[in-house]
C-alpha positions as a printed Julia matrix, in Angstrom:
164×3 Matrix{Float64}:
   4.53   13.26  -11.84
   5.56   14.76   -8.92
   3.61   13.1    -5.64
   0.78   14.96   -3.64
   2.38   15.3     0.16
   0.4    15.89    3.18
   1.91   19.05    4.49
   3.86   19.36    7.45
   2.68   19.64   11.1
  -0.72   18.26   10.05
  -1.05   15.74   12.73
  -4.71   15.14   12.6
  -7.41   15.1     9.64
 -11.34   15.19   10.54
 -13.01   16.09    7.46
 -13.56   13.29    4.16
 -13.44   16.35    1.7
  -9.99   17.32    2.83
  -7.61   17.14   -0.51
  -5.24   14.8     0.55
  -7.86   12.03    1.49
  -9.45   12.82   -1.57
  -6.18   12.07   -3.36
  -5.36    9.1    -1.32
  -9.23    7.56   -2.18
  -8.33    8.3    -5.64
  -5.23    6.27   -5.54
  -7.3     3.33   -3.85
  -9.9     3.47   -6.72
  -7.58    4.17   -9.66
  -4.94    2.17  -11.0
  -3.54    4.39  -13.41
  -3.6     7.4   -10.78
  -1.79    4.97   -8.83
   0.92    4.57  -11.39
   1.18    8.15  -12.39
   2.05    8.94   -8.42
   4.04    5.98   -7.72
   1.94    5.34   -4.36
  -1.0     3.07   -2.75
  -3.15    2.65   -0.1
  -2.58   -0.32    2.23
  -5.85   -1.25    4.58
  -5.23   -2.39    7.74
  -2.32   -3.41   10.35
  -2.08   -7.2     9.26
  -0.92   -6.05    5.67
   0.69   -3.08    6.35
   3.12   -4.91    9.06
   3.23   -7.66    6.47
   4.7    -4.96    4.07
   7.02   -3.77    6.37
   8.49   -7.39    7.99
   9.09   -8.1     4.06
  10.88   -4.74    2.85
  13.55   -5.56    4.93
  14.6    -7.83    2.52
  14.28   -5.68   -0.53
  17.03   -3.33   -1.83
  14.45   -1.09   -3.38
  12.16   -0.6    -0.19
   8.5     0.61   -0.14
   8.58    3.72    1.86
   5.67    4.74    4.48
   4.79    7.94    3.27
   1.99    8.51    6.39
   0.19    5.85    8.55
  -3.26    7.21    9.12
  -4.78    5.86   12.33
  -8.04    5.95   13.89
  -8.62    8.71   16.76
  -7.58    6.96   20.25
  -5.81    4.37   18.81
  -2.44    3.44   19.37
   0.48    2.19   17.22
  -0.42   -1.64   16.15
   2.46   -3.72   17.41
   5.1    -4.56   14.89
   4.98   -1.15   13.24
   5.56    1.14   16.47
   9.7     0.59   16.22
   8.8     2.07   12.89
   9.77    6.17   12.26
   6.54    6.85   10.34
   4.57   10.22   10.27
   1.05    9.45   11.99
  -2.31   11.3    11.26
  -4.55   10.76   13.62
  -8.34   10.5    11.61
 -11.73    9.9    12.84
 -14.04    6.82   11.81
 -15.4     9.14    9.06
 -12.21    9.56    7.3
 -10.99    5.86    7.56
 -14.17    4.8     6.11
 -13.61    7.39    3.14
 -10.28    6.28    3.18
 -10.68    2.52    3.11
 -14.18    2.38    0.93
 -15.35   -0.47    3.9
 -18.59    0.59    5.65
 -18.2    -1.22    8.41
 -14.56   -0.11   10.36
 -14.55   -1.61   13.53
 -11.57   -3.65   12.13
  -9.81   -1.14   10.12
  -7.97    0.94   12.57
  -5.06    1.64   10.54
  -4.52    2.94    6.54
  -0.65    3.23    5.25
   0.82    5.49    2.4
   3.35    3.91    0.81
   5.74    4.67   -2.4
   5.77    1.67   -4.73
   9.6     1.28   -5.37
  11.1     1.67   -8.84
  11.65   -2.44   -8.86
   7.75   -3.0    -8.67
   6.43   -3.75  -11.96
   2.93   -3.4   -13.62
   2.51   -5.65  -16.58
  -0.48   -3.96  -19.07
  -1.76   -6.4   -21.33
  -0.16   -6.61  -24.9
   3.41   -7.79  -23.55
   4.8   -10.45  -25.78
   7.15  -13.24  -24.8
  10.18  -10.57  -25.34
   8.83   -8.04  -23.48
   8.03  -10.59  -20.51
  12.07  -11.77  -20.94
  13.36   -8.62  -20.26
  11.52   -7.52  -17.13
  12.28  -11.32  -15.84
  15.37  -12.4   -16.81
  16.18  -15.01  -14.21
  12.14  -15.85  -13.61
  11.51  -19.14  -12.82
   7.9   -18.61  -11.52
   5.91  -15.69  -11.87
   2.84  -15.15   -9.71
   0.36  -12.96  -11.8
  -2.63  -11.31   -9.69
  -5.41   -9.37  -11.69
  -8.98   -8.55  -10.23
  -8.26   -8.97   -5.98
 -11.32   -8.22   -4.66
 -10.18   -8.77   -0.78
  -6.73   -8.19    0.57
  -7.36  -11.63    2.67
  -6.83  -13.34   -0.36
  -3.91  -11.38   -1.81
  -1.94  -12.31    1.66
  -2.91  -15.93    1.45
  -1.4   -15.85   -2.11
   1.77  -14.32   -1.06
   2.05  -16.28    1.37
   1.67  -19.73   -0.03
   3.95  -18.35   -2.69
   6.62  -17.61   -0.13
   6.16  -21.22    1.77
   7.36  -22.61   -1.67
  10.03  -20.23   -1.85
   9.06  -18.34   -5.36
């Protein structure tokens, strides 16, 4: 399907029912909608710079679509040498956006394109199935059910320290 864009010269957003937050809290919420637009919603500067130290070592990178950031704000360091289209939002829309109450942490939401490498195994894959999207696997790390994104980095990276 082809992907919902923010339009251009939009530099700011201030209202929660605007269309494209709507679409980007659908993509937080839904998996499948996720899947059908080949994007997702990265909360806050820790991952998002995370996601962006790592795709430097990917052939297939993710690619920023936008980096929505909280009104008065400025870049988070590490993603500033970064050529990414900002949208300035107010703590309304980043608490719409992230689905967190409390924001005084979450100053910045990312956009990104999940590359065509990226893989979503559906249950029902037999042994076959799981051979030819790994060929050369010699540990796989499944995740199913994160509840908070603290814990997805701590699995990532513990699965990096041992080099899988």
């Amino acid at each position: 399907k082809k992907p919902i864009r923010l339009p251009q010269g939009v530099e700011s957003i201030t209202s929660t029912s605007n269309l494209f937050v709507k679409h980007c809290v659908k993509l937080r919420q839904c998996s499948s909608y996720r899947h059908l637009h080949g994007s997702v919603v990265v909360i806050g500067a820790a991952p998002v710079r995370e996601i962006l130290d790592f795709r430097g070592r990917l052939i297939d990178r993710p690619k920023v679509e936008c980096l929505f950031m909280l009104e008065n704000c400025s870049i988070p360091e590490g993603i500033e040498h970064e050529e990414i289209r900002v949208v300035k939002v107010n703590s309304e829309v980043i608490r719409k956006l992230s689905g967190v109450q409390s924001v005084d942490s979450v100053r910045v939401i990312a956009l990104l394109r999940i590359p065509s490498s990226f893989h979503a195994l559906s249950t029902g894959l037999d042994y076959e199935d799981c051979r030819a999207l790994f060929p050369l696997a010699h540990r796989i790390l499944v995740l199913e059910g994160i509840q908070d994104p603290g814990n997805l980095g701590t699995l990532l990276r513990s699965a990096v320290a041992f080099r899988w």
